Each structure stands twice: as C-alpha cells, then as structure tokens.
Tab-separated table of C-alpha atoms in Angstrom:
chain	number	residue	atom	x	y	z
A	1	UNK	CA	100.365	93.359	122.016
A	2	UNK	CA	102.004	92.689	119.063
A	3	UNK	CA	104.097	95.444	117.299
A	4	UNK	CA	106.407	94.706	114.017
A	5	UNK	CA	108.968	97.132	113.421
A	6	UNK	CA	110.763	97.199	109.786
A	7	UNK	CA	113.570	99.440	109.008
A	8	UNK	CA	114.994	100.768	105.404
A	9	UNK	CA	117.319	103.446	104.606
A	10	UNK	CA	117.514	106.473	102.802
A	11	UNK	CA	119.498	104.588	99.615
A	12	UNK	CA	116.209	102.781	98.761
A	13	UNK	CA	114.513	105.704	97.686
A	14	UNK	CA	114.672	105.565	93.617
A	15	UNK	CA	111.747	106.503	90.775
A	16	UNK	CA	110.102	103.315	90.989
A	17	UNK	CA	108.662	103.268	93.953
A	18	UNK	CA	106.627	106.888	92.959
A	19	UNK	CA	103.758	104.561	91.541
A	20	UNK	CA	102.635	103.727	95.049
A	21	UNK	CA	102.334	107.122	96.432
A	22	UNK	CA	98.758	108.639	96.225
A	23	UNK	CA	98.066	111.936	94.566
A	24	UNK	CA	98.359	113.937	98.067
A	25	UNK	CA	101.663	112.119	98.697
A	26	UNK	CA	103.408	112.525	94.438
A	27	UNK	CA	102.144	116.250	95.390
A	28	UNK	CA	103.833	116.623	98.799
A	29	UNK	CA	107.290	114.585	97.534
A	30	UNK	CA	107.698	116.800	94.665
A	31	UNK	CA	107.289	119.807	96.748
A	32	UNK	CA	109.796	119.122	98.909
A	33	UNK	CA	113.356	120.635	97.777
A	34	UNK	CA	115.695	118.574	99.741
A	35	UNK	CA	116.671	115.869	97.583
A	36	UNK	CA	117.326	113.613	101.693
A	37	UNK	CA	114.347	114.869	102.821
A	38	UNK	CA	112.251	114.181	99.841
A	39	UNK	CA	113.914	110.862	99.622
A	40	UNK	CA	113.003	109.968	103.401
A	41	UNK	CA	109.709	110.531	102.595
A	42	UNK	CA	109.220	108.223	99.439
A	43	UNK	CA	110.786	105.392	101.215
A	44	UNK	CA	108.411	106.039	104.276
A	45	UNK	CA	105.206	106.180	102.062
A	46	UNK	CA	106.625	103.059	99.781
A	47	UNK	CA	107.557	100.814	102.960
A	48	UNK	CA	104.301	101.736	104.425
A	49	UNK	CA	101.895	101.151	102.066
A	50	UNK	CA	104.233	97.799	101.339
A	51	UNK	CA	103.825	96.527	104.872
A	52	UNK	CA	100.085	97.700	105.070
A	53	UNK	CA	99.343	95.874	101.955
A	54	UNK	CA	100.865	92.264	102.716
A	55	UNK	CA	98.557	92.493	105.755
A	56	UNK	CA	95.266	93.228	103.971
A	57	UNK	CA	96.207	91.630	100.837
A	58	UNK	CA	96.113	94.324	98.631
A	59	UNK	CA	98.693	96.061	96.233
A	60	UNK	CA	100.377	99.125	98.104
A	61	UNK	CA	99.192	101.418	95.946
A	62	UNK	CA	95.177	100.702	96.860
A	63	UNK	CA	96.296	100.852	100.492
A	64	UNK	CA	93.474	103.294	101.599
A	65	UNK	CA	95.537	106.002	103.752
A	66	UNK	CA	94.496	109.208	104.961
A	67	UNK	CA	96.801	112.456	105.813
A	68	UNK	CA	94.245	115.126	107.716
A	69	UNK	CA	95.439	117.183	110.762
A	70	UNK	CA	93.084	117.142	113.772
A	71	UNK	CA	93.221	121.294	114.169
A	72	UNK	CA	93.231	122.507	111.122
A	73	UNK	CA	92.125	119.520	108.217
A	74	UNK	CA	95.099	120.078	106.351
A	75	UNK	CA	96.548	117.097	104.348
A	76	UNK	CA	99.144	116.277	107.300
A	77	UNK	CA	99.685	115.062	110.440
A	78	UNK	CA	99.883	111.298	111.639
A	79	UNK	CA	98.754	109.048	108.500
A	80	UNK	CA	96.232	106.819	109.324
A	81	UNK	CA	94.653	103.856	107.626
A	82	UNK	CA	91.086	104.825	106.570
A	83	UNK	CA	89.414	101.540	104.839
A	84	UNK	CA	85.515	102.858	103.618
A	85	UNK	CA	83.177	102.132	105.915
A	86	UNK	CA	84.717	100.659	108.837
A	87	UNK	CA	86.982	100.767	111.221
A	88	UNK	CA	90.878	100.229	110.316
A	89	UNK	CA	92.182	96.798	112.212
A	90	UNK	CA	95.843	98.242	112.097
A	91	UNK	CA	97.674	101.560	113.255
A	92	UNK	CA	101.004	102.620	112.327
A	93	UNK	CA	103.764	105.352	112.951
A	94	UNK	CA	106.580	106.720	110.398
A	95	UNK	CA	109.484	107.816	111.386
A	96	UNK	CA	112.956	108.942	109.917
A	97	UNK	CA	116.536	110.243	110.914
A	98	UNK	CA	119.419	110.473	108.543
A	99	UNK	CA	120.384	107.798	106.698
A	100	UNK	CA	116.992	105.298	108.484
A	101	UNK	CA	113.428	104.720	108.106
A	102	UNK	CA	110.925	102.835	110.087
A	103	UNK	CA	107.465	102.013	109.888
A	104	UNK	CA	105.958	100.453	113.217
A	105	UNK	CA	102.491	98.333	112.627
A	106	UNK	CA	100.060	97.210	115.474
A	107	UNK	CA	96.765	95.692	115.596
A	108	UNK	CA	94.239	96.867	117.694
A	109	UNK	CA	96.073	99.491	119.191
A	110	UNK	CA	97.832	102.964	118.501
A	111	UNK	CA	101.193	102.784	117.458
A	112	UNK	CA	104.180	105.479	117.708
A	113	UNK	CA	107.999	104.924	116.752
A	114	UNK	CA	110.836	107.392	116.760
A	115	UNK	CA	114.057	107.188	115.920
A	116	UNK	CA	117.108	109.245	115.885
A	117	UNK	CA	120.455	109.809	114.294
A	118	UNK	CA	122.870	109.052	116.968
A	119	UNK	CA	126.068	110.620	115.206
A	120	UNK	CA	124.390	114.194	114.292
A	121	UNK	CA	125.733	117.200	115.833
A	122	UNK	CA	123.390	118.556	118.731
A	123	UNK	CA	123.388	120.933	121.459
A	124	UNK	CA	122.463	119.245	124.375
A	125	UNK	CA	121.778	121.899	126.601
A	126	UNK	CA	119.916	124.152	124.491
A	127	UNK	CA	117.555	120.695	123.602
A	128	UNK	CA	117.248	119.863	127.307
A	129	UNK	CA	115.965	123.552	128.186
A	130	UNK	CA	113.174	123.113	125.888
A	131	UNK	CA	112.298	119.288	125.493
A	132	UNK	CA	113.046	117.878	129.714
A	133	UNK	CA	111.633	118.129	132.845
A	134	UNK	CA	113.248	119.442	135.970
A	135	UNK	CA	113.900	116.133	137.123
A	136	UNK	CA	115.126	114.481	133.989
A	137	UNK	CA	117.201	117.802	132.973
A	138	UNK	CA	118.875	116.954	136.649
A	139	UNK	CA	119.344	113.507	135.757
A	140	UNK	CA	121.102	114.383	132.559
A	141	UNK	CA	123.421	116.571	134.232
A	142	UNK	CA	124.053	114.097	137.019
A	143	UNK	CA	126.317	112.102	134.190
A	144	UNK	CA	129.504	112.470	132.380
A	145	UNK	CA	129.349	115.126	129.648
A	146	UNK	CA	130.355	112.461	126.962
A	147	UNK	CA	126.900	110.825	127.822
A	148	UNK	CA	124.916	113.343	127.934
A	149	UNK	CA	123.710	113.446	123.853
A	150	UNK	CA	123.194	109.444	123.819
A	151	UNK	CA	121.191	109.513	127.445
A	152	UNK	CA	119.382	113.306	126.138
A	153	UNK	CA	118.123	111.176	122.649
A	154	UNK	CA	116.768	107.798	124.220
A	155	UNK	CA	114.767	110.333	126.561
A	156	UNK	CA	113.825	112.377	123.034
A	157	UNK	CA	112.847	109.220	121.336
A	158	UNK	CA	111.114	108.129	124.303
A	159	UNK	CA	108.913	111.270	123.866
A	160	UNK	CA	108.315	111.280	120.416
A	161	UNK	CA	107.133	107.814	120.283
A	162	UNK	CA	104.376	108.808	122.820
A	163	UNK	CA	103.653	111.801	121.040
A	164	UNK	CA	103.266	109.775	118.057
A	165	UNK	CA	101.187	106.756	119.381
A	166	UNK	CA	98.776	109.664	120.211
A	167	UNK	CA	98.564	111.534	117.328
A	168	UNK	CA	99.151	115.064	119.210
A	169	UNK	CA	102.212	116.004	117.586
A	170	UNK	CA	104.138	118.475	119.550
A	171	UNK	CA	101.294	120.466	120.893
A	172	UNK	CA	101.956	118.480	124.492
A	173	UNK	CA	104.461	120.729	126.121
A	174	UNK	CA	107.321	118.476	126.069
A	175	UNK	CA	108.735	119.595	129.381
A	176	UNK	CA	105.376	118.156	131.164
A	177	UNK	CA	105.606	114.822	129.667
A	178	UNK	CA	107.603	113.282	131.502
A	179	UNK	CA	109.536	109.827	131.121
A	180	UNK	CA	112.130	107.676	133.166
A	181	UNK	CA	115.456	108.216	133.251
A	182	UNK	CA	117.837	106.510	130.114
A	183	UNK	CA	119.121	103.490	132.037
A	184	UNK	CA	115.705	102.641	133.853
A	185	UNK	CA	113.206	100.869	132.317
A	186	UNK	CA	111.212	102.464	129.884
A	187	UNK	CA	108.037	104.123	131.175
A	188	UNK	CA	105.632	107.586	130.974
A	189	UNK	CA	105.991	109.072	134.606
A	190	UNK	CA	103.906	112.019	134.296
A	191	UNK	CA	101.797	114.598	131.901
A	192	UNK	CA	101.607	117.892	131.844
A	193	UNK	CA	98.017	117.609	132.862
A	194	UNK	CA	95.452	114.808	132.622
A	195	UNK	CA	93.513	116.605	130.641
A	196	UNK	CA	96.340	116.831	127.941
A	197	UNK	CA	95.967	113.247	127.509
A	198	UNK	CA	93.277	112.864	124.326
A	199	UNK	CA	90.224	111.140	125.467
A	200	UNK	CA	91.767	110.004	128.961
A	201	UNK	CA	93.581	107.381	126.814
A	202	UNK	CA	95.233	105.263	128.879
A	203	UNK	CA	99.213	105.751	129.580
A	204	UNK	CA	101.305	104.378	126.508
A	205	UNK	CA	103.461	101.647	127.111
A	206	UNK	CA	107.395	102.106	126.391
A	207	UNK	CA	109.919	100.145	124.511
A	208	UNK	CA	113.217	100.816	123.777
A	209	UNK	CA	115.131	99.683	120.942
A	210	UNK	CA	118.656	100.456	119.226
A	211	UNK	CA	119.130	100.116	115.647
A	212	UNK	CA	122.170	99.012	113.895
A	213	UNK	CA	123.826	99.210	117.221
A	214	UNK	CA	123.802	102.609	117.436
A	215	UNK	CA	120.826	104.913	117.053
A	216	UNK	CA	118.183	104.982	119.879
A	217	UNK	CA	114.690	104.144	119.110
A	218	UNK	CA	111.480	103.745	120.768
A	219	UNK	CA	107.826	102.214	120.707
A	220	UNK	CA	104.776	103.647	122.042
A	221	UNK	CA	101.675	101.400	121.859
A	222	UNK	CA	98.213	102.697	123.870
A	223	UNK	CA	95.099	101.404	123.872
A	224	UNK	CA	92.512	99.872	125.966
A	225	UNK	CA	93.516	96.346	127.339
A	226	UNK	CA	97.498	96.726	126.476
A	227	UNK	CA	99.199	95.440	129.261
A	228	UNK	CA	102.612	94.879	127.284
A	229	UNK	CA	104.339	95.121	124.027
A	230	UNK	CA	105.968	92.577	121.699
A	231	UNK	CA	108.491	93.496	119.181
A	232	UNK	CA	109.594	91.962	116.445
A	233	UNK	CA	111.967	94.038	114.198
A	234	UNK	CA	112.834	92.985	110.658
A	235	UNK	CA	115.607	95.158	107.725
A	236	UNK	CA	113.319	95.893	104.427
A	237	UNK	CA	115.479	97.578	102.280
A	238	UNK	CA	116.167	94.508	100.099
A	239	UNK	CA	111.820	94.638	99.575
A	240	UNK	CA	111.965	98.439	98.903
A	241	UNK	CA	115.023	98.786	96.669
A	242	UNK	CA	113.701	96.221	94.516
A	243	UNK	CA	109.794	96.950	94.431
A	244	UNK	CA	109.238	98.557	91.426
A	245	UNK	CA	113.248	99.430	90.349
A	246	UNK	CA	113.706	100.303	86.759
A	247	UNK	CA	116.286	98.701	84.639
C-alpha cells in the first residue's frame, strides 16, 4: 500500500495561500489567536488541498473536503475528501508539531500520521500515567532517564497515527491501545476492547519514520487487504512558500 508523506514548516505560512482555504477553514484560521497555531493550520489546509489537487487534477481550492465530527456534526474532526456522489479514491491525515507539517495521502485505504516536536519540554512521567499501558510504562522505565522522552514520543506518535488512521480521535482510552516497545518493530499489540475498534476494522499497520533527523513520526494505514505499507516521503515547502506568494 502506497502512502506519500510530504512535509513543510511553519515559515511557509504567508497571506497567499488564504485563497485556497474554504469558507469553514478562512472562518476557523481567523478564529484562532495564536499567530503559530493559526499559521500551522494554513499551511496544513494549503499543502493539503495542494497535494489532493495534483492527484485529481484540480486547483486546490475546488478540492472538495469535508470537516464534520462523527458525535456531534460539528465542523471538525478528521478532514476527509468528500467528491459529490461517490466515493473518495484517496484518504489523508494532517498533522503538526512546532516548527513541521505533514500531510500523509493513501489510496484505497485510511491514512493517519503524527508527528512530534522532539526538542519541546515534557514531563514524561505525568504523560506516561495517562497515555501507556502497564507494560509499555514498565518498558519506559526499564531505560536510562535521558531516553525516556525520545522512547515515551515514538510510542505517542505511534498512537496518534492509529488514532488518526481511524478517525476516533482520543475517545480510545489511550492506556488500552497498546503498541510495541520503541526499539521493536512497529506494531498495534492490543485494544482496549474489540469492540473499540470502529466497524471491526482490521488492525492498522505501523511505520515509523524520523524527520529531519530528529523528530519521531509515524504512519498508520488500515483497510481491508493491506498487508504492508510503502513510504515515500518528499520536503514541500519550496511548493507552499511559493503557491500563491505576493510580491
């Protein structure tokens, strides 16, 4: 299963690229009062609806995309693609952490990418109480205390991805889902129950990734037949700084 992964950074964001956004997203960006946060946001939206639109070959700002959460139909939640009447051929996952942004795009097949900032300051016990199993919070322990954050994050972004590629958000009590330890191989181990799972979907597949050498990343792909992921990973800031830049 094929996944590309593109990455672009908080330093793209600039007033050209507020064309592409769609009246839900202008409305959300301009509420948000963080000048980081709200510039996170554009660039995710921009290098989204850029990506989406190379595939089906149509300017990013007729990418059909649709924000409504599964409890309460409120414009949020996981974004998906929502072409009029019929199904979307491609899933994708935002994500964003300091100074980064990814989009992650697959084809026939749910999608979920998280990354994190690998510098920020964090209280890795406090997270591990709340976000790890028994068994990984013992494996956590089990190492040096300088390793702790960097091992605690790839099994956060591990998570999240999953979370993600399934659209639930952080209603999945985090200490049920459980996933291997840092240095194994990426994989889901266990959920809280099976009926947590939406629609018995089958168990997301795990990739790990690093970007700029430092920040942990992962992919979560589900779906019926997957039985692997490809990655390819390419840097879009050059696209996104100069889509739409003002002179």
């Amino acid at each position: 299963m094929p996944v590309e992964v593109s990455w672009a950074r908080l330093s793209d964001a600039h007033a050209g690229l507020l064309p592409l956004l769609d009246p839900v997203e202008r409305a959300r960006h301009d509420a948000l009062a963080d000048p980081a946060t709200r510039g996170r946001f554009l660039v995710g939206c921009a290098l989204s609806r850029l990506l989406l639109g190379e595939l089906l070959g149509l300017p990013p700002a007729a990418v059909p995309l649709r924000r409504v959460c599964p409890r309460c139909g409120g414009p949020h939640g996981k974004v998906r693609l929502d072409p009029p009447g019929r199904p979307a051929a491609y899933d994708f996952s935002v994500t964003h952490s300091g100074a980064l942004v990814g989009v992650a795009v697959c084809r026939g097949a749910e999608v979920g990418l998280d990354v994190e900032e690998a510098d920020a300051a964090l209280d890795v016990g406090s997270a591990a109480r709340v976000a790890l199993s028994a068994r990984e919070s013992a494996a956590l322990e089990s190492l040096p205390p300088a390793e702790r954050e960097r091992a605690f994050l790839r099994i956060w972004t591990r998570k999240e991805a999953v979370l993600k590629a399934l659209g639930v958000g952080l209603r999945m009590p985090l200490r049920g889902l459980e996933v291997s330890a840092p240095d194994a191989p990426p994989a889901v181990l266990a959920w809280p129950d099976e009926s947590d799972r939406p629609a018995a979907r089958p168990v997301p597949h795990l990739v790990d990734l690093v970007v700029d050498g430092v920040h942990p990343a992962a992919v979560a792909v589900t779906g019926a037949g997957v039985t692997g992921v490809r990655i390819a990973e390419r840097d879009r800031s050059g696209a996104v700084s100069a889509y739409g830049r003002t002179a």
